[in-house]
Amino acid sequence: MQDYHRALIIGGQTFGKGTVQTIQPLNHGELKLTLAKFYRVSGQSTQHQGVLPDIDFPSIIDTKEIGESALPEAMPWDTIRPAIKPASDPFKPFLAQLKADHDTRSAKDAEFVFIRDKLALAKKLMEEKSVSLNEVDRRKQHADIENQQLVLENVRRKAKGEDPLKELKKEDEDALPAEADKTKPEDDAYLAETGRILLDYLKVTKQVAKQ
């Protein structure tokens, strides 16, 4: 859809798996061989960097830590000769404006702010290189992290007009997975923002058509 300019891709970067492997048995162990590589009709590989969205939404998953690019000795991204020559991109003239409008809205949206702040906290904790072995200090550190998470959650709830929490809900590791809550479309921040971007696109194209 992106290569043929049939759609505006909104969301996050994909995993980046773009190769085909096989296992060759040996007398002692196995040998893993890469036999092929995937390419899009645009000539771009999906390996390493995956598919990049036209408009990026914050993700709870850090692709630098989870994606194919995080694996040791991962094959690099590259290109080959395109298989097609697509028509002109109808989104390109308006993409900068669509991104700017999205950035302005998401900077004030409670859900987007919450996710970005949560990611920033997770990144900060990941960058810590040491952990105290003293039980008292370790418990204090754990309580401090929970308090920071509680503050982020209550900032989000306040912005949405909800009552603050006194403490975060404890998850029971032995409990069976609960059935996912059915979120109304209008309450899904990403879905709602995607709709607003669509309305932005219809608006700017309508203005151009009138000129």
Short mmCIF file of C-alpha atoms in Angstrom, two decimals:
data_model
loop_
_atom_site.label_atom_id
_atom_site.label_comp_id
_atom_site.label_asym_id
_atom_site.label_seq_id
_atom_site.Cartn_x
_atom_site.Cartn_y
_atom_site.Cartn_z
CA MET A 1 0.00 0.00 0.00
CA GLN A 2 2.84 2.39 0.83
CA ASP A 3 4.88 1.50 -2.25
CA TYR A 4 1.93 1.97 -4.59
CA HIS A 5 0.92 5.21 -2.79
CA ARG A 6 -2.48 3.72 -2.04
CA ALA A 7 -2.42 4.53 1.68
CA LEU A 8 -0.80 6.70 4.31
CA ILE A 9 0.92 4.40 6.82
CA ILE A 10 0.42 5.48 10.43
CA GLY A 11 1.78 3.76 13.54
CA GLY A 12 5.14 2.29 14.45
CA GLN A 13 8.14 0.72 12.80
CA THR A 14 7.78 -3.01 12.10
CA PHE A 15 10.12 -5.67 13.51
CA GLY A 16 12.48 -5.74 10.54
CA LYS A 17 12.59 -9.46 9.74
CA GLY A 18 13.40 -9.72 6.04
CA THR A 19 15.44 -12.89 5.57
CA VAL A 20 14.80 -16.62 5.13
CA GLN A 21 16.79 -19.20 7.08
CA THR A 22 17.17 -22.96 7.04
CA ILE A 23 18.83 -25.38 9.43
CA GLN A 24 21.46 -27.76 8.03
CA PRO A 25 22.12 -30.81 10.27
CA LEU A 26 25.76 -31.60 11.01
CA ASN A 27 27.44 -34.59 12.63
CA HIS A 28 27.75 -32.53 15.79
CA GLY A 29 25.12 -29.80 16.01
CA GLU A 30 23.44 -27.70 13.35
CA LEU A 31 24.32 -24.91 10.92
CA LYS A 32 21.89 -22.04 10.36
CA LEU A 33 22.04 -20.62 6.83
CA THR A 34 20.43 -17.49 5.35
CA LEU A 35 19.12 -18.41 1.91
CA ALA A 36 17.03 -15.48 0.77
CA LYS A 37 16.01 -11.91 1.46
CA PHE A 38 12.64 -10.17 1.11
CA TYR A 39 12.29 -7.03 -0.99
CA ARG A 40 9.36 -4.70 -1.56
CA VAL A 41 8.25 -3.72 -5.07
CA SER A 42 9.98 -0.39 -4.40
CA GLY A 43 13.28 -2.28 -4.22
CA GLN A 44 13.67 -1.66 -0.48
CA SER A 45 14.44 -4.54 1.85
CA THR A 46 12.33 -5.09 4.96
CA GLN A 47 15.43 -6.45 6.69
CA HIS A 48 16.84 -4.58 9.70
CA GLN A 49 14.69 -1.42 9.58
CA GLY A 50 11.34 -2.98 8.69
CA VAL A 51 8.60 -0.75 7.28
CA LEU A 52 8.74 2.86 8.43
CA PRO A 53 5.42 4.68 8.86
CA ASP A 54 4.70 7.96 7.14
CA ILE A 55 3.49 9.36 10.47
CA ASP A 56 4.99 7.82 13.57
CA PHE A 57 3.05 7.03 16.75
CA PRO A 58 4.90 6.34 20.03
CA SER A 59 5.27 2.63 20.74
CA ILE A 60 5.47 0.81 24.06
CA ILE A 61 8.08 -1.44 22.41
CA ASP A 62 11.58 -0.09 21.82
CA THR A 63 12.53 -1.43 18.37
CA LYS A 64 16.18 -0.70 19.12
CA GLU A 65 15.99 -3.30 21.88
CA ILE A 66 13.42 -5.72 20.43
CA GLY A 67 13.63 -5.48 16.63
CA GLU A 68 15.82 -7.35 14.14
CA SER A 69 18.36 -4.52 14.29
CA ALA A 70 19.00 -5.38 17.95
CA LEU A 71 20.24 -8.87 17.08
CA PRO A 72 24.00 -9.45 16.81
CA GLU A 73 25.35 -9.71 13.24
CA ALA A 74 21.93 -8.90 11.72
CA MET A 75 22.12 -8.44 7.96
CA PRO A 76 21.88 -4.76 6.95
CA TRP A 77 19.11 -2.97 5.09
CA ASP A 78 19.72 -2.52 1.37
CA THR A 79 17.93 -1.96 -1.92
CA ILE A 80 17.69 -3.53 -5.35
CA ARG A 81 16.25 -2.28 -8.64
CA PRO A 82 12.55 -1.37 -8.17
CA ALA A 83 10.01 -3.70 -9.75
CA ILE A 84 7.58 -0.86 -10.47
CA LYS A 85 7.53 2.84 -11.19
CA PRO A 86 4.55 4.05 -9.14
CA ALA A 87 2.46 7.03 -10.07
CA SER A 88 2.97 10.35 -8.32
CA ASP A 89 2.54 10.29 -4.54
CA PRO A 90 -0.72 12.09 -3.64
CA PHE A 91 0.30 12.36 0.02
CA LYS A 92 3.76 13.89 -0.42
CA PRO A 93 2.66 17.54 -0.91
CA PHE A 94 0.67 17.45 2.33
CA LEU A 95 2.77 15.13 4.52
CA ALA A 96 4.73 17.88 6.31
CA GLN A 97 1.50 19.70 7.24
CA LEU A 98 -0.18 16.47 8.35
CA LYS A 99 2.80 15.66 10.59
CA ALA A 100 2.86 19.17 12.04
CA ASP A 101 -0.86 19.08 12.86
CA HIS A 102 -0.48 15.64 14.43
CA ASP A 103 2.52 16.74 16.54
CA THR A 104 0.59 19.77 17.82
CA ARG A 105 -2.39 17.66 18.86
CA SER A 106 -0.44 14.74 20.34
CA ALA A 107 1.70 17.09 22.45
CA LYS A 108 -1.48 17.93 24.39
CA ASP A 109 -3.22 14.54 24.23
CA ALA A 110 -3.23 12.81 27.63
CA GLU A 111 -2.70 9.32 26.21
CA PHE A 112 0.14 10.30 23.89
CA VAL A 113 1.85 12.28 26.66
CA PHE A 114 1.45 9.32 29.05
CA ILE A 115 2.97 6.84 26.60
CA ARG A 116 5.92 9.12 25.80
CA ASP A 117 6.60 9.78 29.49
CA LYS A 118 6.30 6.06 30.26
CA LEU A 119 8.79 5.26 27.51
CA ALA A 120 11.18 7.92 28.80
CA LEU A 121 11.02 6.40 32.30
CA ALA A 122 11.60 2.89 30.93
CA LYS A 123 14.59 4.12 28.92
CA LYS A 124 16.03 5.82 31.99
CA LEU A 125 15.72 2.61 34.02
CA MET A 126 17.25 0.55 31.20
CA GLU A 127 20.29 2.82 31.16
CA GLU A 128 21.04 2.15 34.83
CA LYS A 129 24.06 -0.13 35.03
CA SER A 130 24.00 -1.14 38.69
CA VAL A 131 21.55 -2.49 41.26
CA SER A 132 22.01 -2.39 45.03
CA LEU A 133 22.25 -5.77 46.77
CA ASN A 134 21.18 -4.19 50.04
CA GLU A 135 17.58 -5.26 50.67
CA VAL A 136 16.54 -1.97 52.28
CA ASP A 137 18.03 0.11 49.46
CA ARG A 138 16.57 -2.21 46.82
CA ARG A 139 13.08 -2.00 48.31
CA LYS A 140 13.40 1.79 48.50
CA GLN A 141 14.45 1.91 44.85
CA HIS A 142 11.53 -0.30 43.84
CA ALA A 143 9.09 1.90 45.80
CA ASP A 144 10.51 5.00 44.09
CA ILE A 145 9.96 3.46 40.64
CA GLU A 146 6.37 2.55 41.53
CA ASN A 147 5.79 6.09 42.79
CA GLN A 148 7.05 7.56 39.51
CA GLN A 149 4.72 5.23 37.60
CA LEU A 150 1.82 6.24 39.85
CA VAL A 151 2.53 9.93 39.21
CA LEU A 152 2.46 9.36 35.44
CA GLU A 153 -0.81 7.42 35.69
CA ASN A 154 -2.49 10.10 37.82
CA VAL A 155 -1.37 12.90 35.50
CA ARG A 156 -3.08 11.00 32.67
CA ARG A 157 -6.22 10.36 34.72
CA LYS A 158 -6.44 14.01 35.80
CA ALA A 159 -6.17 15.20 32.21
CA LYS A 160 -9.05 12.87 31.28
CA GLY A 161 -11.19 13.99 34.23
CA GLU A 162 -10.85 10.69 36.10
CA ASP A 163 -10.25 10.15 39.82
CA PRO A 164 -6.60 9.62 40.82
CA LEU A 165 -5.33 6.32 42.18
CA LYS A 166 -3.83 5.91 45.62
CA GLU A 167 -1.68 3.03 44.43
CA LEU A 168 -1.08 1.01 41.29
CA LYS A 169 -2.97 -2.24 40.92
CA LYS A 170 -0.82 -5.24 41.79
CA GLU A 171 -0.74 -7.90 39.10
CA ASP A 172 -1.10 -11.52 40.16
CA GLU A 173 1.50 -13.50 38.21
CA ASP A 174 -0.36 -16.77 38.90
CA ALA A 175 -3.75 -15.49 37.79
CA LEU A 176 -5.25 -16.54 34.47
CA PRO A 177 -5.15 -13.90 31.71
CA ALA A 178 -8.18 -11.66 31.97
CA GLU A 179 -10.41 -11.12 28.96
CA ALA A 180 -9.35 -7.97 27.16
CA ASP A 181 -11.54 -4.96 27.84
CA LYS A 182 -13.53 -3.84 24.84
CA THR A 183 -12.46 -0.26 24.29
CA LYS A 184 -14.85 1.99 22.43
CA PRO A 185 -13.35 3.33 19.17
CA GLU A 186 -13.68 6.92 20.40
CA ASP A 187 -11.74 6.02 23.57
CA ASP A 188 -8.82 4.52 21.61
CA ALA A 189 -6.31 7.39 21.43
CA TYR A 190 -4.43 5.98 18.43
CA LEU A 191 -7.59 5.18 16.48
CA ALA A 192 -9.10 8.59 17.26
CA GLU A 193 -5.91 10.40 16.18
CA THR A 194 -5.77 8.36 12.99
CA GLY A 195 -9.29 9.57 12.23
CA ARG A 196 -8.23 13.17 12.83
CA ILE A 197 -5.30 12.76 10.43
CA LEU A 198 -7.72 11.45 7.80
CA LEU A 199 -9.95 14.49 8.33
CA ASP A 200 -6.87 16.74 8.03
CA TYR A 201 -5.99 15.11 4.71
CA LEU A 202 -9.53 15.50 3.37
CA LYS A 203 -9.51 19.15 4.44
CA VAL A 204 -6.21 20.11 2.77
CA THR A 205 -7.04 18.24 -0.45
CA LYS A 206 -10.45 19.95 -0.57
CA GLN A 207 -8.78 23.36 -0.16
CA VAL A 208 -6.38 22.59 -3.03
CA ALA A 209 -9.26 21.45 -5.23
CA LYS A 210 -11.01 24.81 -4.71
CA GLN A 211 -7.96 26.78 -5.83
#
